[in-house]
Coordinates of C-alpha atoms and ligand atoms in Angstrom, one line a residue:
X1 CA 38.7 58.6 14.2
X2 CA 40.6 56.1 12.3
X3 CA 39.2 53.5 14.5
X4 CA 35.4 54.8 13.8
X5 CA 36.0 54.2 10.0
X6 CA 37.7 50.9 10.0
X7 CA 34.5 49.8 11.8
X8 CA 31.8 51.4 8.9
X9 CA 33.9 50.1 6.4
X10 CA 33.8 46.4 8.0
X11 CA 30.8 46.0 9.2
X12 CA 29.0 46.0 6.2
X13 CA 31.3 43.6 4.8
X14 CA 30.6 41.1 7.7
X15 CA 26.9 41.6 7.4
X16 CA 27.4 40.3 3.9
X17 CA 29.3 37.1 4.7
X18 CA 26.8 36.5 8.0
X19 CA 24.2 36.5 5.1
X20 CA 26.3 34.3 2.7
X21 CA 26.9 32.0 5.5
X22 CA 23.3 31.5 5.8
X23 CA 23.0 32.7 9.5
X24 CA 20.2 35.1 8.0
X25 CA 17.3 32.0 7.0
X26 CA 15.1 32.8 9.9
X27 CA 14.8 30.4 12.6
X28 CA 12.6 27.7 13.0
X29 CA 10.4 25.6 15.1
X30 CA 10.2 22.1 16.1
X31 CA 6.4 22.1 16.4
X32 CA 5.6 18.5 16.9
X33 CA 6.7 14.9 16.6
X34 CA 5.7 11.6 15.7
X35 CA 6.9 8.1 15.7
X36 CA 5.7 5.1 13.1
X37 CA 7.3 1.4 14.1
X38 CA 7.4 -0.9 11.3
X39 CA 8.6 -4.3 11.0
X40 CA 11.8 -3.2 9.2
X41 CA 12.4 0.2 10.2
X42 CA 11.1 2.9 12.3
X43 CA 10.8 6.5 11.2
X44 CA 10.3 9.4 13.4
X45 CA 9.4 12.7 12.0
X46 CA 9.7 16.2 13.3
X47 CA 7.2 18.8 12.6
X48 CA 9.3 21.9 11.3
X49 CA 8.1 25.7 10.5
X50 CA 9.8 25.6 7.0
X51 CA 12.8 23.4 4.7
X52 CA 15.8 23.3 7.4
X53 CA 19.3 22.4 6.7
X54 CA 20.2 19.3 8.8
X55 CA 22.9 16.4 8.9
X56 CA 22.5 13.1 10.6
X57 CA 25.6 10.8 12.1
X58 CA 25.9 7.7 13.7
X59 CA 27.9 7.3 16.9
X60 CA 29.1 3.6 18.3
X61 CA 29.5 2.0 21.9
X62 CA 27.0 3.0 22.8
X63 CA 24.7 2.9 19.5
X64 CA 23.1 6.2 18.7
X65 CA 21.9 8.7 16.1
X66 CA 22.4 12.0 16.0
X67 CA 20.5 14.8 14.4
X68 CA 21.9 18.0 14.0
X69 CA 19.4 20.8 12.8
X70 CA 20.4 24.5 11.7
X71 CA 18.4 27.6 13.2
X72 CA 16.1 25.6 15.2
X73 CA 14.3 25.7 18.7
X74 CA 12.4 22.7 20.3
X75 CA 9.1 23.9 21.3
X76 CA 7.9 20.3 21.3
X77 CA 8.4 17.6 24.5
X78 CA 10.3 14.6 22.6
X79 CA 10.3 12.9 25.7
X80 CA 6.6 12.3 25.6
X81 CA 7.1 10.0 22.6
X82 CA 6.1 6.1 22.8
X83 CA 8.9 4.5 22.1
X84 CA 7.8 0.8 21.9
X85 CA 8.1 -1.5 19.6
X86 CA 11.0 1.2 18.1
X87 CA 14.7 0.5 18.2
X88 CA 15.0 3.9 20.3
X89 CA 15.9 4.0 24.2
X90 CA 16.0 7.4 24.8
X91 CA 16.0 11.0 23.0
X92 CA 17.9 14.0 24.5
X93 CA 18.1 17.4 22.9
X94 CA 20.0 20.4 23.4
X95 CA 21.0 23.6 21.3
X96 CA 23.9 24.0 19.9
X97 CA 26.3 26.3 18.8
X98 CA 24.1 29.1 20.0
X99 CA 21.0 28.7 17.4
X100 CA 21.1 25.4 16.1
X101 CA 19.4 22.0 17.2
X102 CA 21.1 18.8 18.6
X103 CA 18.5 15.4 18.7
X104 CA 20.6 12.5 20.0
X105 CA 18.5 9.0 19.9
X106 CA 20.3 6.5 22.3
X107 CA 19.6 3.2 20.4
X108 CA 18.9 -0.1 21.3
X109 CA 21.1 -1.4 18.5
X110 CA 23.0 0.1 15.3
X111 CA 20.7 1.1 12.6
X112 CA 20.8 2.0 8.9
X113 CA 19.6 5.3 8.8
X114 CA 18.4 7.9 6.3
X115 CA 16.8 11.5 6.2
X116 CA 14.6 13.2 3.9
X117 CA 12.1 16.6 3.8
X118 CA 8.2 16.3 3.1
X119 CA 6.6 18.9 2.2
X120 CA 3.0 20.0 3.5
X121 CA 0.2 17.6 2.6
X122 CA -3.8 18.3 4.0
X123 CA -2.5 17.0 7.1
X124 CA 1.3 18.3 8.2
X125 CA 3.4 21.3 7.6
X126 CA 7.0 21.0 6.7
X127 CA 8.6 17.8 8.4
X128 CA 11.8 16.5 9.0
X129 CA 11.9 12.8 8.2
X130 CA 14.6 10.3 10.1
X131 CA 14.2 6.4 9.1
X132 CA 16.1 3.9 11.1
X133 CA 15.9 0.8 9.3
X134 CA 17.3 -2.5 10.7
X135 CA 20.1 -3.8 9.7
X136 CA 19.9 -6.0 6.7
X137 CA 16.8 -5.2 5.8
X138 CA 16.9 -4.7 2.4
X139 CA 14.8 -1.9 1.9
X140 CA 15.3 -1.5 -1.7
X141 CA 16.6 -4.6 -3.3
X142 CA 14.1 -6.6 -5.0
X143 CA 13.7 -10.2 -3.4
X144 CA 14.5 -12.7 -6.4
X145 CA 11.7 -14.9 -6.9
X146 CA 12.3 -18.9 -7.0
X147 CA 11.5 -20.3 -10.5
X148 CA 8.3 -22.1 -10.0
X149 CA 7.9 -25.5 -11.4
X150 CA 4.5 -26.0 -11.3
X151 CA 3.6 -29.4 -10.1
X152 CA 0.4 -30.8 -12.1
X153 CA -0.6 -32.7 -9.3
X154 CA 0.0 -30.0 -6.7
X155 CA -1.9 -28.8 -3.7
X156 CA -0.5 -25.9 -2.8
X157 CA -2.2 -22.5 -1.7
X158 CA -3.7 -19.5 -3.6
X159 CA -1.6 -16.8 -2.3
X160 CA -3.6 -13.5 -2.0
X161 CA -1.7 -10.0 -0.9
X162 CA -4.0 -7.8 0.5
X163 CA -2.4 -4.1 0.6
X164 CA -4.1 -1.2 2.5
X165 CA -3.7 1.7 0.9
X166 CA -1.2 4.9 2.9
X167 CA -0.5 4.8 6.3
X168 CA 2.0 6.4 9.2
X169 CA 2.9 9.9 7.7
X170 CA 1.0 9.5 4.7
X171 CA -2.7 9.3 5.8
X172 CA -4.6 9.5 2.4
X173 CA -8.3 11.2 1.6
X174 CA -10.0 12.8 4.6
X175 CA -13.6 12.8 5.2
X176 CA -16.0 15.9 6.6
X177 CA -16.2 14.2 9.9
X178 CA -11.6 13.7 10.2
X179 CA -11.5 10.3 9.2
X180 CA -8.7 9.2 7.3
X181 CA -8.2 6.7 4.7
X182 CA -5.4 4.8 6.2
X183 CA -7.5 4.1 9.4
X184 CA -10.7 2.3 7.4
X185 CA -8.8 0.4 4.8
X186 CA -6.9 -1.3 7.2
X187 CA -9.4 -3.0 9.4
X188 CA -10.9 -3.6 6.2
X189 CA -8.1 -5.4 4.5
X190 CA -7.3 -7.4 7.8
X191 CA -11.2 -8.7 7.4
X192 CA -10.5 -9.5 4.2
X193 CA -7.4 -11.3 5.1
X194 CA -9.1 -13.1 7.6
X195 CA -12.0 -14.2 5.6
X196 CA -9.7 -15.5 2.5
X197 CA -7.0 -17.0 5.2
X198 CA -10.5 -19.0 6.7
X199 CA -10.8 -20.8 3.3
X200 CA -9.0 -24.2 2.4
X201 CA -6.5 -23.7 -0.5
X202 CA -6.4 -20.0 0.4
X203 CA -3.4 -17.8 1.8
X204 CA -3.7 -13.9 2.2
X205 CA -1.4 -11.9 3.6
X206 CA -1.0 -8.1 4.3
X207 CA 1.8 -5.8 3.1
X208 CA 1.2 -3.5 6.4
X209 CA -0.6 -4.8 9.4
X210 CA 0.0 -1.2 11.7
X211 CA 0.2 2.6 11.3
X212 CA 3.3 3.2 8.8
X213 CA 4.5 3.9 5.3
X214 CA 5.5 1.7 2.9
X215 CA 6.7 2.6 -0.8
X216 CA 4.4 1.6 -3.6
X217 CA 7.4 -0.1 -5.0
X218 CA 7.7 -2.2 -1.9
X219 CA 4.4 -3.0 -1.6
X220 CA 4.3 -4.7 -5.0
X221 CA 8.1 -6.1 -4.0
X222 CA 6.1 -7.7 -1.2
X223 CA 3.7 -9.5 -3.0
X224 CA 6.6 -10.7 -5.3
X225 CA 8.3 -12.0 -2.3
X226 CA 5.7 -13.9 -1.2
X227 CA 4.9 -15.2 -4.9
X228 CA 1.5 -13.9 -5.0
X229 CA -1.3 -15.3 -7.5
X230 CA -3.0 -11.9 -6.5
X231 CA -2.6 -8.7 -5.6
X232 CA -5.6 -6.5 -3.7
X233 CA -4.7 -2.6 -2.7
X234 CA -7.7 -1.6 -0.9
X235 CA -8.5 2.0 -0.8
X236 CA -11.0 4.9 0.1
X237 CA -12.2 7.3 -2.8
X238 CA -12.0 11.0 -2.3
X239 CA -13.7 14.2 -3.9
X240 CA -13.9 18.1 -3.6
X241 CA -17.9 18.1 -3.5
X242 CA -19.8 15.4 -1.5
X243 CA -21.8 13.8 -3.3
X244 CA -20.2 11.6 -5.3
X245 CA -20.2 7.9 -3.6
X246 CA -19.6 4.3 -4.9
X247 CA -17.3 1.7 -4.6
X248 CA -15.1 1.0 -7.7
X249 CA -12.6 -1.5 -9.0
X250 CA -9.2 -0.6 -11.3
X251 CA -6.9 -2.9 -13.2
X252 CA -3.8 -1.5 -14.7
X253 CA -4.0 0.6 -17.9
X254 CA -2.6 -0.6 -21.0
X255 CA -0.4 2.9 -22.0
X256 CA 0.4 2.1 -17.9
X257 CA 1.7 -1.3 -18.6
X258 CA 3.3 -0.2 -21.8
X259 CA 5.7 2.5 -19.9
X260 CA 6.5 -0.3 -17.2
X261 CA 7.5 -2.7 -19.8
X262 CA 10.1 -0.2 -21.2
X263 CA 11.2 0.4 -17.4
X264 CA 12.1 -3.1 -17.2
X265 CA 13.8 -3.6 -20.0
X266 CA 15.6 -0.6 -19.1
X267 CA 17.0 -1.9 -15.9
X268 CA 19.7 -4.4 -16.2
X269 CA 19.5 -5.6 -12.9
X270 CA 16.8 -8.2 -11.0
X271 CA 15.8 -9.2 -14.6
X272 CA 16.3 -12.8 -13.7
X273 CA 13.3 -13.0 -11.8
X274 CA 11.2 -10.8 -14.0
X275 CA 8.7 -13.1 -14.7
X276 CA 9.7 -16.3 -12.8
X277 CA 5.6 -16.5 -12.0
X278 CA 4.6 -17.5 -15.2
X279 CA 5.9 -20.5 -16.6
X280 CA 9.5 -19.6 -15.1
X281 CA 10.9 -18.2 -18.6
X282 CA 14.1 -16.1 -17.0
X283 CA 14.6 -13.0 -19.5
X284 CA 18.4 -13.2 -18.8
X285 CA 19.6 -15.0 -22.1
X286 CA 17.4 -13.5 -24.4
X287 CA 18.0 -10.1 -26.9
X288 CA 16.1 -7.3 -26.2
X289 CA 13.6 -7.6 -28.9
X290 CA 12.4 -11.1 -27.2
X291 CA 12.8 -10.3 -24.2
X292 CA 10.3 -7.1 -24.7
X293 CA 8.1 -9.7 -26.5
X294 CA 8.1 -12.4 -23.5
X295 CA 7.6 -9.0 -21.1
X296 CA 4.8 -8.1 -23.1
X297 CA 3.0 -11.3 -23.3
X298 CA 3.1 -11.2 -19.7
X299 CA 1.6 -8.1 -18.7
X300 CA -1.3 -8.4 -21.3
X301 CA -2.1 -11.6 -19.7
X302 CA -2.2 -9.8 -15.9
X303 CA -4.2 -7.2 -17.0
X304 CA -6.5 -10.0 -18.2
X305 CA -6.6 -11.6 -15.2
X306 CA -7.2 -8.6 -13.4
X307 CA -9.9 -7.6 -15.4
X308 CA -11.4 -10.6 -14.9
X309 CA -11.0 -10.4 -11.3
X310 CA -12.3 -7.0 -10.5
X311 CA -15.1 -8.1 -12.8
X312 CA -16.5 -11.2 -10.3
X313 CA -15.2 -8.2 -7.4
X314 CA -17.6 -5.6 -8.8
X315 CA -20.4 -8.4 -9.3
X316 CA -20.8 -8.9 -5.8
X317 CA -19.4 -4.9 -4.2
X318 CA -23.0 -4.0 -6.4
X319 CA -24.9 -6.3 -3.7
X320 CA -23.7 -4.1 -0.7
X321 CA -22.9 -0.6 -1.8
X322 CA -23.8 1.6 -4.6
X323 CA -21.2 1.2 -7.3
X324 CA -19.2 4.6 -8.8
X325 CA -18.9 3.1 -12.1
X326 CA -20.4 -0.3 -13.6
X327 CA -17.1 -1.9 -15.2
X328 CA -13.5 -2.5 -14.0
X329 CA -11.7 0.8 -14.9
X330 CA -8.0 1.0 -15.9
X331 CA -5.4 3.6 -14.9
X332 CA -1.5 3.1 -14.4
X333 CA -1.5 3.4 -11.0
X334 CA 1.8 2.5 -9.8
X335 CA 0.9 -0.8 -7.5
X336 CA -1.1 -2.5 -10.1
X337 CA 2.0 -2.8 -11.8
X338 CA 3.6 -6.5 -11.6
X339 CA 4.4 -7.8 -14.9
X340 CA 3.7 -11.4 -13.5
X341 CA 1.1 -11.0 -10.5
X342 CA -2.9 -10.1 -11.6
X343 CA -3.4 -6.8 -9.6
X344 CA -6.5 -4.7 -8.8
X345 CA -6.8 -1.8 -6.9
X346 CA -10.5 -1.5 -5.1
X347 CA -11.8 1.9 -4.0
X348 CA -14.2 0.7 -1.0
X349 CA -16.1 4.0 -1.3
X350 CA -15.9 7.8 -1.4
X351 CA -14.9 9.0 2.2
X352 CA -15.7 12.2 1.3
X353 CA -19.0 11.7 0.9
X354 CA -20.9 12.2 4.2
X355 CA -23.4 8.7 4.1
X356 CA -20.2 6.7 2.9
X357 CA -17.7 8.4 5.7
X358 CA -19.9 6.7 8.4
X359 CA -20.3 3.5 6.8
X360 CA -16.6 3.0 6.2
X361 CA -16.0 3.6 10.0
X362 CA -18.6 0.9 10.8
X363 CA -17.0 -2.9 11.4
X364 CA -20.8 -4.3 10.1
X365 CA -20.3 -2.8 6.9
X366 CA -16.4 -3.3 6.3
X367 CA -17.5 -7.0 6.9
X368 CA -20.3 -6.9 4.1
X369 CA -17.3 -5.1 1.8
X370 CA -14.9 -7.8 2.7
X371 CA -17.1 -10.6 2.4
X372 CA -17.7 -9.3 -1.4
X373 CA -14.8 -9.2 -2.4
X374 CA -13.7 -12.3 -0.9
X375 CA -16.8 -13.9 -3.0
X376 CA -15.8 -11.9 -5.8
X377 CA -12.2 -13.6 -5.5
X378 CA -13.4 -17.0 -4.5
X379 CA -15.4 -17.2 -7.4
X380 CA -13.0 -16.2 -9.8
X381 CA -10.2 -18.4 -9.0
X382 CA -13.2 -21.1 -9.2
X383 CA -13.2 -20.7 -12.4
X384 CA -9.8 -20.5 -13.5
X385 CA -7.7 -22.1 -10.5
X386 CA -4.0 -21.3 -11.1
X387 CA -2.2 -24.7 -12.2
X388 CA -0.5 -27.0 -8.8
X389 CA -2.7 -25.3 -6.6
X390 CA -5.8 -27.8 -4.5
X391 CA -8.4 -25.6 -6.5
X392 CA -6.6 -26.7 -9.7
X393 CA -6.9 -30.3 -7.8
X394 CA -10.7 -30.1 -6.7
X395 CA -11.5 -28.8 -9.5
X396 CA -10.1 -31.9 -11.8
X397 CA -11.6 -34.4 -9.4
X398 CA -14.7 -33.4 -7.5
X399 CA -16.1 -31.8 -10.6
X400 CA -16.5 -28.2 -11.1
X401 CA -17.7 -25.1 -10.4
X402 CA -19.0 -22.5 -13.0
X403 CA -19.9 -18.7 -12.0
X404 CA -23.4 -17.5 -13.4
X405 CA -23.9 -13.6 -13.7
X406 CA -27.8 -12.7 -12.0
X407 CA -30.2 -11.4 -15.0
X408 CA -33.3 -9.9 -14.8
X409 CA -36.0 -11.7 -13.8
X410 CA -33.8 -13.9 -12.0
X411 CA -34.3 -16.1 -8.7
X412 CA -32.6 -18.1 -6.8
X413 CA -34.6 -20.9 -7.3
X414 CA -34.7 -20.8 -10.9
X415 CA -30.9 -20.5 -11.3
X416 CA -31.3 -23.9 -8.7
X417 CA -33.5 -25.8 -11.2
X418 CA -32.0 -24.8 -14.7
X419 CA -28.6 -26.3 -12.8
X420 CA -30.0 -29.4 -11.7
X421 CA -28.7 -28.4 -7.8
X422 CA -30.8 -27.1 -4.9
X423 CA -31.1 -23.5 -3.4
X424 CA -29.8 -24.6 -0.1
X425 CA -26.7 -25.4 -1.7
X426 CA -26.4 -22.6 -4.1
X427 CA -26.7 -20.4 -0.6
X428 CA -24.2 -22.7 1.0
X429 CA -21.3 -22.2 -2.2
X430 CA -22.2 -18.9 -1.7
X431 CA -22.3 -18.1 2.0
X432 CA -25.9 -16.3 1.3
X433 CA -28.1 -15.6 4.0
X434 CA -31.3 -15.3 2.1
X435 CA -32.9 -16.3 -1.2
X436 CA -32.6 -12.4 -2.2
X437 CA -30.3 -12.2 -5.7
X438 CA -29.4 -8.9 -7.8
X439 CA -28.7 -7.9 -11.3
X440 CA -25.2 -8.5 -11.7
X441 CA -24.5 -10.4 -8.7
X442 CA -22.0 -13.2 -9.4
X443 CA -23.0 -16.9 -8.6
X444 CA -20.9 -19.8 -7.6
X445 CA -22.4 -23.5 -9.5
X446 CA -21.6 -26.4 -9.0
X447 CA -21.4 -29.0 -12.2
X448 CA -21.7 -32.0 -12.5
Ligands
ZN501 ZN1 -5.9 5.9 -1.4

């Protein structure tokens, strides 16, 4: 009898610190699992039913990484995973403590690692998120930029970064048919790389050339890295209904660039390099005041430039695809956000829309988008060539080259005569295949 009451009495009791304890959050599932290499980390990502409470350690001799998740079953094979190009040799599971999850990752090598929650997007449920970044790889530290001293008689390279938009976990608009954003912009941008790496005087690069993430921050870090004249994020348009279609061009928005500028000045760190790319003014030594002024100076003067870019851009997108609106619009879109580097952001189409879904998947038509906005960039830096680079150099000694927007009534033989040149070589400056020419269509000509 005594015995029968202690255990009413106690049992409740326990029930209550169980619950406390957090052994009552009902169990979860690992439901899937994915793997994105990337040149400076690789992140692997668990698909869970719900938030989980995890930890992550790293054991030496041998290297590995171990993942310890709370109330969780596999119901996922982790050994079907393609580990190449990952740091990752093996991956053995095993529960634990009777409920809980154990993931051990043998490793080829120590990594830095970190560990985050998403939470569901269009694609995904809740996911577990385990980065292993290489050693060293500076992740989140701004590259300083070397103080340019422009050489006046110079030859050097246009750099161009060409940024496809999303990627690896994050896989952007959707259209009716599946296809994601992250899978047409990047043959695209590599088309447009290709075509802008093909011309003398011209560098592009990409800030990802694969199937993974990378931070908006980075991506701009990148182009800084690389000392960028320009800065191309090419993207896929999205909408609930399907009709609307178009391709359109963004520059940064001035209330945008205004709440960057008082980020900046915020950060007392990396401000050295701030605006190294234009005329190498450091803002190190200088009061706040000037230093905002300097800052200032400089974004207004890449927002012009990227205006002007995305306007030769749009000239020529209006020759190969309907256009969503006729100007370079502005929002404060977190790429197009360099102080120093002319940025625009270009949505290649909607992918939402049914017509423009297919024609994003096809390589013909990515090629006509590249080769637009290649023409659009070509002729831009034609006319304003950035100072020390061999278009700067051409431009003083061969002559130059002026860009003519088409009017109506326009032909190409007209625009031949009135500049004293020829329509073959009008179509040759501007890689045209015919004598057809549109309303708004930007021409490269040369002057004598
Ligand atoms: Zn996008």
């Amino acid at each position: 009898m005594q015995h029968l009451l202690t255990r009413i009495t106690v049992w409740p009791l326990l029930a209550a610190l169980w619950l406390l304890a957090g052994h009552a959050q009902a169990e979860t599932n690992v439901q899937g699992a994915r793997i994105w290499p990337a040149p400076d980390h690789t992140r692997l990502v668990l698909d869970m039913g719900g938030e989980v409470d995890h930890s992550i350690f790293t054991l030496d001799n041998p290297s590995r990484l171990v993942i310890d998740i709370k109330n969780t079953r596999l119901k996922t094979s982790l050994g079907r995973l393609d580990l190449s190009g990952s740091p990752i040799r093996r991956i053995r599971s095993a529960p634990r403590n009777g409920d809980d999850l154990r993931v051990v990752l043998d490793l080829k090598h120590s990594v830095e690692p970190r560990s985050f929650q998403l939470a569901p997007n269009d694609e995904y449920g809740n996911r577990l998120v385990v980065d292993l970044l290489e050693p060293g790889g500076g992740q989140d530290e701004a590259p300083s930029k070397p103080v340019l001293s422009e050489d006046p008689n110079g030859k050097r390279d246009i750099i161009v970064m060409v940024d496809p938009g999303h990627g690896g976990e994050d896989p952007g608009a959707s259209g009716p048919d599946g296809t994601h954003e992250k899978d047409v912009v990047l043959p695209l941008a590599r088309r447009l790389q290709a075509l802008i790496s093909a011309q003398p005087g011209f560098t592009a690069k990409l800030t990802r050339n694969g199937d993974y993430y990378i931070g908006l921050r980075q991506r701009t870090l990148l182009a800084r890295k690389e000392n960028a004249d320009l800065f191309i994020s090419i993207h896929a348009d999205a909408f609930r209904s399907p009709q609307p279609r178009g391709a359109s061009v963004f520059a940064l928005s001035r209330r945008g660039a205004t709440s960057e500028t008082a980020r900046w000045l915020a950060r007392n760190e990396n401000q050295s390099d701030l605006i190294g790319g234009v005329g190498g003014v450091s803002l190190d030594d200088k009061n706040e005041v000037l230093a905002g002024v300097l800052l200032d100076l400089s974004m207004t003067a890449s927002i012009n430039a990227s205006v002007g870019v995305g306007d030769h851009v749009l000239g020529n997108l209006r020759r190969v695809t309907h256009l969503h609106k006729p100007g370079v619009e502005q929002a404060a879109f977190v790429v197009l956000k360099s102080p120093d580097i002319p940025s625009i952001l270009v949505e290649s189409g909607f992918i939402s829309n049914p017509q423009e879904e297919r024609n994003l998947k096809s390589a013909s038509y990515r090629n006509k988008l590249a080769h637009a906005i290649w023409q659009g960039v070509s002729s831009y830096f034609e006319d304003t060539p950035p100072p020390g680079t061999l278009l700067a150099w051409q431009k003083r000694h061969n002559g130059s080259i002026a860009s003519y927007r088409i009017r109506r009534g326009d032909t190409l033989s007209g625009v031949a005569r009135r500049n004293s040149t020829t329509v073959n070589r009008l179509k040759e400056l501007n890689n045209l295949s015919s004598d057809q020419v549109v309303i708004g269509q930007m021409l490269k000509i040369p002057t004598s």
